[in-house]
Short mmCIF file of C-alpha atoms and ligand atoms in Angstrom, two decimals:
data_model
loop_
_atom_site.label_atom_id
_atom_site.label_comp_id
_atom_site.label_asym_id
_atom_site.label_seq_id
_atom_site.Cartn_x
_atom_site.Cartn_y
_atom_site.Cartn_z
CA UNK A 1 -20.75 -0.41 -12.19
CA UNK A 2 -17.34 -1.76 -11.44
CA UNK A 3 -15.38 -1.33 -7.77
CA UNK A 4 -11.95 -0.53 -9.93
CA UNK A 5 -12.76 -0.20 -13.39
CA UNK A 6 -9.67 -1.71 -14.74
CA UNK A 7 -10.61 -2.73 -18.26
CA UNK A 8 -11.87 1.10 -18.70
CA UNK A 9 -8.33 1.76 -18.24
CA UNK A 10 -6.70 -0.34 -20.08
CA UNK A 11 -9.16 0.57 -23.06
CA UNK A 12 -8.38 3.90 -22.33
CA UNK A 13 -4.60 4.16 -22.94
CA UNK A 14 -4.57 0.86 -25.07
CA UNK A 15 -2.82 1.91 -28.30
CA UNK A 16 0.58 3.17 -25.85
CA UNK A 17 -0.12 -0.10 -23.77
CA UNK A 18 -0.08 -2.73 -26.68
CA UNK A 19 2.72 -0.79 -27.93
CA UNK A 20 5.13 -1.22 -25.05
CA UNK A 21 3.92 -4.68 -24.87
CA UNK A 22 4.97 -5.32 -28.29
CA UNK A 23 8.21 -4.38 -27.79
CA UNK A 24 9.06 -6.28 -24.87
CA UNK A 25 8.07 -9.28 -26.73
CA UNK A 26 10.31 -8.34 -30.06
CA UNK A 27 13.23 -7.74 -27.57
CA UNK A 28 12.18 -10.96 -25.99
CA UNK A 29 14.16 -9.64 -22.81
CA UNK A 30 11.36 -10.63 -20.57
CA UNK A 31 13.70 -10.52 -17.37
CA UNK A 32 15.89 -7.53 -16.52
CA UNK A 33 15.48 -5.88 -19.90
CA UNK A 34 15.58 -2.10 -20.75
CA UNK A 35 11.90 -1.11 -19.27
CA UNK A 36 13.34 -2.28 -15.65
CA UNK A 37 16.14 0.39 -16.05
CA UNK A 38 14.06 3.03 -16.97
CA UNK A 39 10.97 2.25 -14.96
CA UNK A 40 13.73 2.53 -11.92
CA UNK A 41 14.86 5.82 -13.21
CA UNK A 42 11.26 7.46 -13.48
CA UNK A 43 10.39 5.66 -10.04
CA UNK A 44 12.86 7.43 -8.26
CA UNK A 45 12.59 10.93 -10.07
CA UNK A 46 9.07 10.86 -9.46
CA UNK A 47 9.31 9.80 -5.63
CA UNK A 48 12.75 11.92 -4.59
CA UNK A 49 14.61 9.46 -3.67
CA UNK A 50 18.29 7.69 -4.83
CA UNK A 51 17.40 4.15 -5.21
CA UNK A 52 13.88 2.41 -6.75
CA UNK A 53 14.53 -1.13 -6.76
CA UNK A 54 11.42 -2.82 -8.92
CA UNK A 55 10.40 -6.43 -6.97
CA UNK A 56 8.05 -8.87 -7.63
CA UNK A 57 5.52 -7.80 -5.52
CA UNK A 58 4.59 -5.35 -2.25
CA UNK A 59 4.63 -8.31 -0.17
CA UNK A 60 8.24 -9.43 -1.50
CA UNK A 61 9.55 -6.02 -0.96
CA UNK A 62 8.15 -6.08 2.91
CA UNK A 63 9.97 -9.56 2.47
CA UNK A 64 13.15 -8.35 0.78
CA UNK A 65 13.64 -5.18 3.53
CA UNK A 66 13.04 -7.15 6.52
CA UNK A 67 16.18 -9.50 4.92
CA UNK A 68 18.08 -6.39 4.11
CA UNK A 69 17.63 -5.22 7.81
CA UNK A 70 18.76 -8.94 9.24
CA UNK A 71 15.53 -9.74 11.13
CA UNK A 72 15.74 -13.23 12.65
CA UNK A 73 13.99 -15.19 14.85
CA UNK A 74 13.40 -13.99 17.72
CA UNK A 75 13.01 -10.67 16.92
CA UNK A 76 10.00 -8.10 17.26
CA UNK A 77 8.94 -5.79 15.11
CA UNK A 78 6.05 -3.26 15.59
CA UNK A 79 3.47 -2.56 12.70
CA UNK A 80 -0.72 -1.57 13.12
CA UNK A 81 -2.97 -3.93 14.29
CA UNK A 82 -5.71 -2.87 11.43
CA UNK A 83 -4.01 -3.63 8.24
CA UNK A 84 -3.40 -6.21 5.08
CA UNK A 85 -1.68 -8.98 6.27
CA UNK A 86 1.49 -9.07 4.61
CA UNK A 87 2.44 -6.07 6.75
CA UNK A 88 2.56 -8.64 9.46
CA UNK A 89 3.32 -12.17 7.82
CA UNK A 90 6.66 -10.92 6.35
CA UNK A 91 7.96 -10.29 9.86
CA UNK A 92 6.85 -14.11 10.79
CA UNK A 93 7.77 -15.67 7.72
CA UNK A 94 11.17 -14.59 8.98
CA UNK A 95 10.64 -16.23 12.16
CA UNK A 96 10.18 -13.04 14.04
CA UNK A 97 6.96 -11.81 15.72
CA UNK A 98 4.76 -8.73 14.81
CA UNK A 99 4.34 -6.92 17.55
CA UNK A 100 1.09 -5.30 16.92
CA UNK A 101 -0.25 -1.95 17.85
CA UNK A 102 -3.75 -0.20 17.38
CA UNK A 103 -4.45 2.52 14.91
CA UNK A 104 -5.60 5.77 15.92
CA UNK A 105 -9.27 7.03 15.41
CA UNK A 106 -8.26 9.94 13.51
CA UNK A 107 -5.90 8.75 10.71
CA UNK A 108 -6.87 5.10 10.94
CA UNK A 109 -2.90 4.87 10.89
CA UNK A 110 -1.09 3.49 13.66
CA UNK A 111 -1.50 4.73 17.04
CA UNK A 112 1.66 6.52 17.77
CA UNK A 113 1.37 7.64 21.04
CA UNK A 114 1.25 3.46 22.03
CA UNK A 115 4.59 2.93 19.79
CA UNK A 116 7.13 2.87 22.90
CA UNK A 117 4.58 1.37 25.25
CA UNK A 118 5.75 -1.98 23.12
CA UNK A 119 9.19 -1.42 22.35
CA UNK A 120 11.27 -4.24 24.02
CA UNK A 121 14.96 -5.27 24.17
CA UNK A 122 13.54 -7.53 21.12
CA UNK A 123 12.32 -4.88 18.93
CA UNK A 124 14.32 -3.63 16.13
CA UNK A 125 12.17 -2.10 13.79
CA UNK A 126 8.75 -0.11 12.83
CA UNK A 127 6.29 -0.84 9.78
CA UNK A 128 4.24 2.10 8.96
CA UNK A 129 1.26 1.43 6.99
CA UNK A 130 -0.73 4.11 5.01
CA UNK A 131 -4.20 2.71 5.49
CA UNK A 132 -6.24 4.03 2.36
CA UNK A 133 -3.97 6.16 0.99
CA UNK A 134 -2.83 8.30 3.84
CA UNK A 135 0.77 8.22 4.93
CA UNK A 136 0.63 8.13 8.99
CA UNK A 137 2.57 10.51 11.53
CA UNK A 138 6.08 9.81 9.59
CA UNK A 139 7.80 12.23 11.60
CA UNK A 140 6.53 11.04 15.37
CA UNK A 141 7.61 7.45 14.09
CA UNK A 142 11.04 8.67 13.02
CA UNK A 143 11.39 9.98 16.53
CA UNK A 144 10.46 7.26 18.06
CA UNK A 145 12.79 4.91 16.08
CA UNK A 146 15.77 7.15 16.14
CA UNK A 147 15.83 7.42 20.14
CA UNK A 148 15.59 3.60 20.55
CA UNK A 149 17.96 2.36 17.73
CA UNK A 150 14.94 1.41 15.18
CA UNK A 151 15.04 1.04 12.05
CA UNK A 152 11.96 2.38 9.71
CA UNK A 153 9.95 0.69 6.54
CA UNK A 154 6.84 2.82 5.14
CA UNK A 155 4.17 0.14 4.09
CA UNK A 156 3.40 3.03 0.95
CA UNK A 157 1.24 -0.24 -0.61
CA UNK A 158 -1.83 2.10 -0.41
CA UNK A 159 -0.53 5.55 -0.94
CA UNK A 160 1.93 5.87 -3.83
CA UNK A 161 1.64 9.46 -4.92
CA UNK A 162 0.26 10.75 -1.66
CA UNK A 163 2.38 13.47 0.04
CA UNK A 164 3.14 14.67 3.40
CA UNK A 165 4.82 17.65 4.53
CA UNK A 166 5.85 18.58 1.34
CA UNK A 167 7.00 15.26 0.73
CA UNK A 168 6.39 11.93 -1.55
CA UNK A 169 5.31 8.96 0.21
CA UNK A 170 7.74 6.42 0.04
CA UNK A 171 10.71 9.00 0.33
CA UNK A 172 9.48 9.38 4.23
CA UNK A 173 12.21 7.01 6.50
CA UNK A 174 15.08 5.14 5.31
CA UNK A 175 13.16 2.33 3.81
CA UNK A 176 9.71 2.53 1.90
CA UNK A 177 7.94 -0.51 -0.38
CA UNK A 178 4.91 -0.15 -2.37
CA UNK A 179 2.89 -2.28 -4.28
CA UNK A 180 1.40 -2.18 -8.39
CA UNK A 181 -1.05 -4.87 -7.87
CA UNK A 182 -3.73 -4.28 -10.41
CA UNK A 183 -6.25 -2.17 -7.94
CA UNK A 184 -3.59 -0.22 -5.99
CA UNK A 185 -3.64 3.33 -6.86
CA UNK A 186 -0.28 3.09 -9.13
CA UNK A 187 -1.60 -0.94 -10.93
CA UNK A 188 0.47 -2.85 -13.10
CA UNK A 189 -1.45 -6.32 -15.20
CA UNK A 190 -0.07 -8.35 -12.53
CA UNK A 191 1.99 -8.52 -9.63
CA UNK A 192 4.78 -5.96 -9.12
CA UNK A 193 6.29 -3.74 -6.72
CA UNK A 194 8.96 -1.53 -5.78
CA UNK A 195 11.79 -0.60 -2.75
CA UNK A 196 12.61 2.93 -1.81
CA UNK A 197 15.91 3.84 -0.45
CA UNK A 198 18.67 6.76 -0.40
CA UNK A 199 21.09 4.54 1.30
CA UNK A 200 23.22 2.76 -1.52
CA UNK A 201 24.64 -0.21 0.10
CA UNK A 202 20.74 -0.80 1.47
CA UNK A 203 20.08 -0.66 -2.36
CA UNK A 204 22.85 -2.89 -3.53
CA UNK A 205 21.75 -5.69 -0.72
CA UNK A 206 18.26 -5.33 -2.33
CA UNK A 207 19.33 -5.78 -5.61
CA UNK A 208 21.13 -8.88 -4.77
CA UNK A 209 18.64 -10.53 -2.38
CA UNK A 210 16.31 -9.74 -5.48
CA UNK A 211 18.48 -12.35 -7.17
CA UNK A 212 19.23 -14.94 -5.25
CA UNK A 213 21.64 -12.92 -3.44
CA UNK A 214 24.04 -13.00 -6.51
CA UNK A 215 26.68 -10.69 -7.47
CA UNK A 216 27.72 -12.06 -10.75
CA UNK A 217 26.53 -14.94 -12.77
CA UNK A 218 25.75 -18.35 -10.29
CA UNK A 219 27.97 -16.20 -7.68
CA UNK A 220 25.94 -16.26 -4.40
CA UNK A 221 27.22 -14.07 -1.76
CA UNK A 222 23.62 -14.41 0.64
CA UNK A 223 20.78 -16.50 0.42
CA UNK A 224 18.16 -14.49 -1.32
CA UNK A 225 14.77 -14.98 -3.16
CA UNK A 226 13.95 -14.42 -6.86
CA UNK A 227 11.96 -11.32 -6.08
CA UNK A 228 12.69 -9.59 -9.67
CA UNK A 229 9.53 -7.73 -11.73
CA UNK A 230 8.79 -8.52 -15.37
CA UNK A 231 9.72 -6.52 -17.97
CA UNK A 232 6.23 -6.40 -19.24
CA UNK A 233 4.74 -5.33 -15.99
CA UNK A 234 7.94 -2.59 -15.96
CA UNK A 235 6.83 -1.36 -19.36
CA UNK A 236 3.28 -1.08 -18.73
CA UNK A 237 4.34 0.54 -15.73
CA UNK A 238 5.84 3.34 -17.23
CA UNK A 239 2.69 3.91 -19.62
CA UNK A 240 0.55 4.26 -16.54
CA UNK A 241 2.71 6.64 -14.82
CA UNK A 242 2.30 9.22 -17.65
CA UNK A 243 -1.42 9.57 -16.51
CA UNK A 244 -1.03 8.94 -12.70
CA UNK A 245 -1.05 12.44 -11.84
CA UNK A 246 -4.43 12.66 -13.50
CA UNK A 247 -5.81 9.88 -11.85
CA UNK A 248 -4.78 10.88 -8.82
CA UNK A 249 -6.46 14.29 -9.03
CA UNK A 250 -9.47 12.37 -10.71
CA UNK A 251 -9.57 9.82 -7.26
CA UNK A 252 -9.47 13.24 -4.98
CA UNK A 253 -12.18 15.26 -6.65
CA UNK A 254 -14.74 11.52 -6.02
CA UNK A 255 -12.87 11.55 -2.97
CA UNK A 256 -14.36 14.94 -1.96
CA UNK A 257 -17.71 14.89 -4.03
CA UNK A 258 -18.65 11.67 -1.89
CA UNK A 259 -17.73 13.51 1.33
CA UNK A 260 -19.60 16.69 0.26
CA UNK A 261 -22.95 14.51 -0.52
CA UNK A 262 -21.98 11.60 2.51
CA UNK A 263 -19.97 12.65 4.52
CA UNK A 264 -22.39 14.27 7.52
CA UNK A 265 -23.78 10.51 7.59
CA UNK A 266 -21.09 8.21 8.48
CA UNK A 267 -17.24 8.43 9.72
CA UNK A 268 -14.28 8.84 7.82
CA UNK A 269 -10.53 8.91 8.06
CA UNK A 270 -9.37 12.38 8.77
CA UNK A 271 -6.92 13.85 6.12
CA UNK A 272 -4.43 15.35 8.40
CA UNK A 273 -2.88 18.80 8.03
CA UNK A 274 -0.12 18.88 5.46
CA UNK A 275 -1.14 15.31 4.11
CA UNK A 276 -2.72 14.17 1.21
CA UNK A 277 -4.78 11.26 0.39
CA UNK A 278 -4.57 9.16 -2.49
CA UNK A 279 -8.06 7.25 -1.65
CA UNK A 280 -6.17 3.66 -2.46
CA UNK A 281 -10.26 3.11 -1.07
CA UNK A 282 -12.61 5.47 0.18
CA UNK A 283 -13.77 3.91 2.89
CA UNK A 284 -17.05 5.05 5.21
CA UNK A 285 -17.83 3.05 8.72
CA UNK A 286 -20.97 2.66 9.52
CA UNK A 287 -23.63 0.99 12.01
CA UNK A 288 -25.97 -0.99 10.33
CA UNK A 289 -22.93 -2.28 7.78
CA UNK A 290 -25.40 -5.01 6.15
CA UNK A 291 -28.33 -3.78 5.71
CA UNK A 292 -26.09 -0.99 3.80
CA UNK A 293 -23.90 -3.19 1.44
CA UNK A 294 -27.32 -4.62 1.11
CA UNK A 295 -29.38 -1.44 -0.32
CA UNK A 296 -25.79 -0.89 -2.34
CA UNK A 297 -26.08 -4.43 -3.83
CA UNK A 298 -29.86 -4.14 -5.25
CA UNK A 299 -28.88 -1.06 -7.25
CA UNK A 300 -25.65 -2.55 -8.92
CA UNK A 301 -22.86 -1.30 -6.56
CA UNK A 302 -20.68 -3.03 -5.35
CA UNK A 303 -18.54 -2.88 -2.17
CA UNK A 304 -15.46 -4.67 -0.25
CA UNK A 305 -14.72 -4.84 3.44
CA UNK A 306 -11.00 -3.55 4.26
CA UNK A 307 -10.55 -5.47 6.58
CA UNK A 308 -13.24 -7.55 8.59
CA UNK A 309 -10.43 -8.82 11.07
CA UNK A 310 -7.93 -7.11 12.87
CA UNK A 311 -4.50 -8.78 12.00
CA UNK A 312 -4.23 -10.41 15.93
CA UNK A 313 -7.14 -12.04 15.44
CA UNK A 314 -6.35 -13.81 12.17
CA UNK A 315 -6.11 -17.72 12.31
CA UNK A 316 -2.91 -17.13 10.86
CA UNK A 317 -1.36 -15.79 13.90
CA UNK A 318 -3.36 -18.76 16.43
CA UNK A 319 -1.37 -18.36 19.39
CA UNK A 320 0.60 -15.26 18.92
CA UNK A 321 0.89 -13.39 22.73
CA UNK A 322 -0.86 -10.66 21.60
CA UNK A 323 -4.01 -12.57 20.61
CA UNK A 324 -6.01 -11.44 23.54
CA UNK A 325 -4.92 -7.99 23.67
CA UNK A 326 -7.67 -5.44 23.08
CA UNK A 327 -7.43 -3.23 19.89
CA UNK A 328 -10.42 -0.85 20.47
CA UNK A 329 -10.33 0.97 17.36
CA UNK A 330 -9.57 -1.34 14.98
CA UNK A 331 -12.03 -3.85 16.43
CA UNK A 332 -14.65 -1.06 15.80
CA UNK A 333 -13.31 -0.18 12.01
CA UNK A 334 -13.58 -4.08 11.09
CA UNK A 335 -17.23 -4.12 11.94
CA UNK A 336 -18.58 -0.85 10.72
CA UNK A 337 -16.38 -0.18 7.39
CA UNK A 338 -17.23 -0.36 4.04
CA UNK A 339 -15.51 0.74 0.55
CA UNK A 340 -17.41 2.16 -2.41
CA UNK A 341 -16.13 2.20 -5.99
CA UNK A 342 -13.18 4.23 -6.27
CA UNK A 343 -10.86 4.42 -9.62
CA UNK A 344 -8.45 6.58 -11.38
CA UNK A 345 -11.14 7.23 -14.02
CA UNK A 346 -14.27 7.13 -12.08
CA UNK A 347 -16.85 9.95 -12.90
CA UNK A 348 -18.66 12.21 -11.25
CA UNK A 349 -22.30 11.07 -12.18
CA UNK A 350 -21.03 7.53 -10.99
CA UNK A 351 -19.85 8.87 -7.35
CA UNK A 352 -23.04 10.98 -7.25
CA UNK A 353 -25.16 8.09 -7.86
CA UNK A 354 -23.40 6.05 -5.00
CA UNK A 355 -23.61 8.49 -2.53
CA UNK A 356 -26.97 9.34 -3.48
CA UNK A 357 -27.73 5.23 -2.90
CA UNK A 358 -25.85 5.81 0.55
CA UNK A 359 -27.83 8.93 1.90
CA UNK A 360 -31.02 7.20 1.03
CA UNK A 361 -29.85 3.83 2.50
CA UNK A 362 -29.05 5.76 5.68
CA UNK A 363 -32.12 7.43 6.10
C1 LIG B 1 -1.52 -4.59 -1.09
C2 LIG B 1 -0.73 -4.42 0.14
C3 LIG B 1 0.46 -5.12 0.35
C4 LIG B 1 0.93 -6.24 -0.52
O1 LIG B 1 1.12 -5.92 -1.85
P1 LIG B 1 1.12 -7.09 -2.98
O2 LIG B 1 1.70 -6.41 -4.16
O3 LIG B 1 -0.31 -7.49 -3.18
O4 LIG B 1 1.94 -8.20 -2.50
C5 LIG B 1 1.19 -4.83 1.49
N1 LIG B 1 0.77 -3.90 2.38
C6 LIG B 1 -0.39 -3.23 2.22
C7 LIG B 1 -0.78 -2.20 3.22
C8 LIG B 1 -1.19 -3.47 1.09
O5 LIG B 1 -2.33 -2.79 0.95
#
């Protein structure tokens, strides 16, 4: 059994995958060709929103929106303390400091009844992460950032396709990134990922920070990056999100046979009125995490920990002020979680067999 079976996908729609390859490599326009224009196009229909700027990867597009927004050193900027990391690096790679804030026991989202508790002169913007697939309070943060002057990215990394309030993800606050590395819910056969925006001159800084902050040919008006996405990884791209629908409705029925047969047994993130999940991981915490992942292992499954550190307490940030702070919840979550095999195509008698493996394993 495989975690994310990605080669049972790509056997699965291979004939319209090898045939969009192909003909990116007869065009030969491996940057900025046609599949870039039209993967925008159907990126943007499908989310609501004006602008879908394709980048090389989620972490460039937290990257590329913290330039767009002019953080600098010395800034702050408040994300969730229980998260990837490059929800956090981006804003020090910048020179600025995460200012980090726990995630609520509920949502596993950020906490945001502690937002405003760490909003300084400093701060001048919020990342919201959707931890597993779940977009977070959008509205409460939107509040929040609107009375102090903040500006808004949605970390949507983990929950392209999910909704909320009758909404897309990533058409939820003025700025949204995701990511289409191979295992996120939306996967391209590489790195890629995309920026959100209704705001067009947002969108036309993002273009050009995407390259090298040029607005014609060798004709630099910022410094930028070369943050652009293949044309391959476009193309295959747009093959995938033909069936993403499908998948998506495939990862919520495992999503909610494994609760029916586990779900009594160990804790999981609420899905919050007028929300849905799209189970990026399905993720259970539990006590005796070893000896679990253990039982798992001798039957063939296997697991991953998201994420056995809370960002503070990552080597990375040695010496951050925040580093002895206490992040109750997300201190708990990195000791007790676990994630069991979760695809687009998984089926039934595989999720069944897990949680079967689980309930015995618990006993
Ligand atoms: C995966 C992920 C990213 C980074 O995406 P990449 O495409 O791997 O760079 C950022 N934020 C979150 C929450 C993620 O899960």
């Amino acid at each position: 059994m495989k975690f994310c079976d990605l080669s049972l996908q790509y056997n699965t729609y291979k004939s319209e995958i090898d045939h969009a390859i192909s003909e990116v490599l007869q065009s030969s326009q491996f940057i900025n060709g046609s599949s870039i224009q039209t993967l925008e196009k159907e990126l943007s229909d499908y989310v609501g929103v004006k602008h879908a700027i394709t980048c090389s990867s989620g972490t460039d597009a937290l990257l590329l929106s913290l330039m767009a927004k002019g953080i600098e050193p010395g800034d702050e900027v408040i994300c969730p303390a229980f998260s990837f990391i490059a929800s956090a690096s981006m804003i020090s790679l910048l020179g600025a400091t995460p200012i980090f804030v726990d995630i609520a026991p509920t949502d596993y989202n950020i906490d945001v009844t502690q937002i405003e508790a760490h909003i300084t002169s400093r701060t001048k913007g919020i990342i919201a992460v959707s931890l597993y697939g779940q977009c977070p309070d959008m509205d409460a943060i939107n509040t929040i950032a609107n009375r102090h002057g903040l500006f808004v990215i949605e970390d949507a990394a983990q929950s392209f396709g999910a909704s909320y309030k009758g909404l897309k993800s990533c058409a939820l606050s003025e700025l949204a990134v995701t990511s289409f590395f191979p295992a996120k819910p939306l996967g391209c056969y590489g790195d890629g990922g995309a920026i959100f925006t209704n705001n067009d001159q947002l969108a036309n800084n993002l273009r050009m920070l995407r390259s090298h902050g040029q607005t014609q040919r060798y004709r630099h008006e910022k410094i930028g990056i070369n943050g652009r996405m293949d044309t391959i990884q476009a193309s295959i791209l747009s093959v995938k999100l033909k069936h993403f629908d499908q998948e998506v409705k495939n990862r919520q029925e495992a999503a909610q046979l494994y609760s029916e047969i586990i779900g009594d047994a160990v804790l999981l993130p609420e899905i919050l009125e007028e929300r849905s999940s799209v189970w990026a991981q399905y993720t259970i915490a539990v006590e005796n995490r070893d000896q679990l992942i253990n039982a798992l292992t001798k039957k063939g499954i296997p697991t991953s920990i998201h994420y056995p550190t809370p960002l503070p307490m990552q080597k990375a940030f040695d010496g951050h002020p925040q580093q002895m702070a206490s992040y109750k919840i997300s201190e708990l979550l990195s000791e007790t979680v676990v994630s069991l095999p979760m695809h687009g195509l998984i089926s039934k008698d595989e999720v069944e067999f897990v949680a079967e493996t689980v309930v015995n394993a618990l006993k």
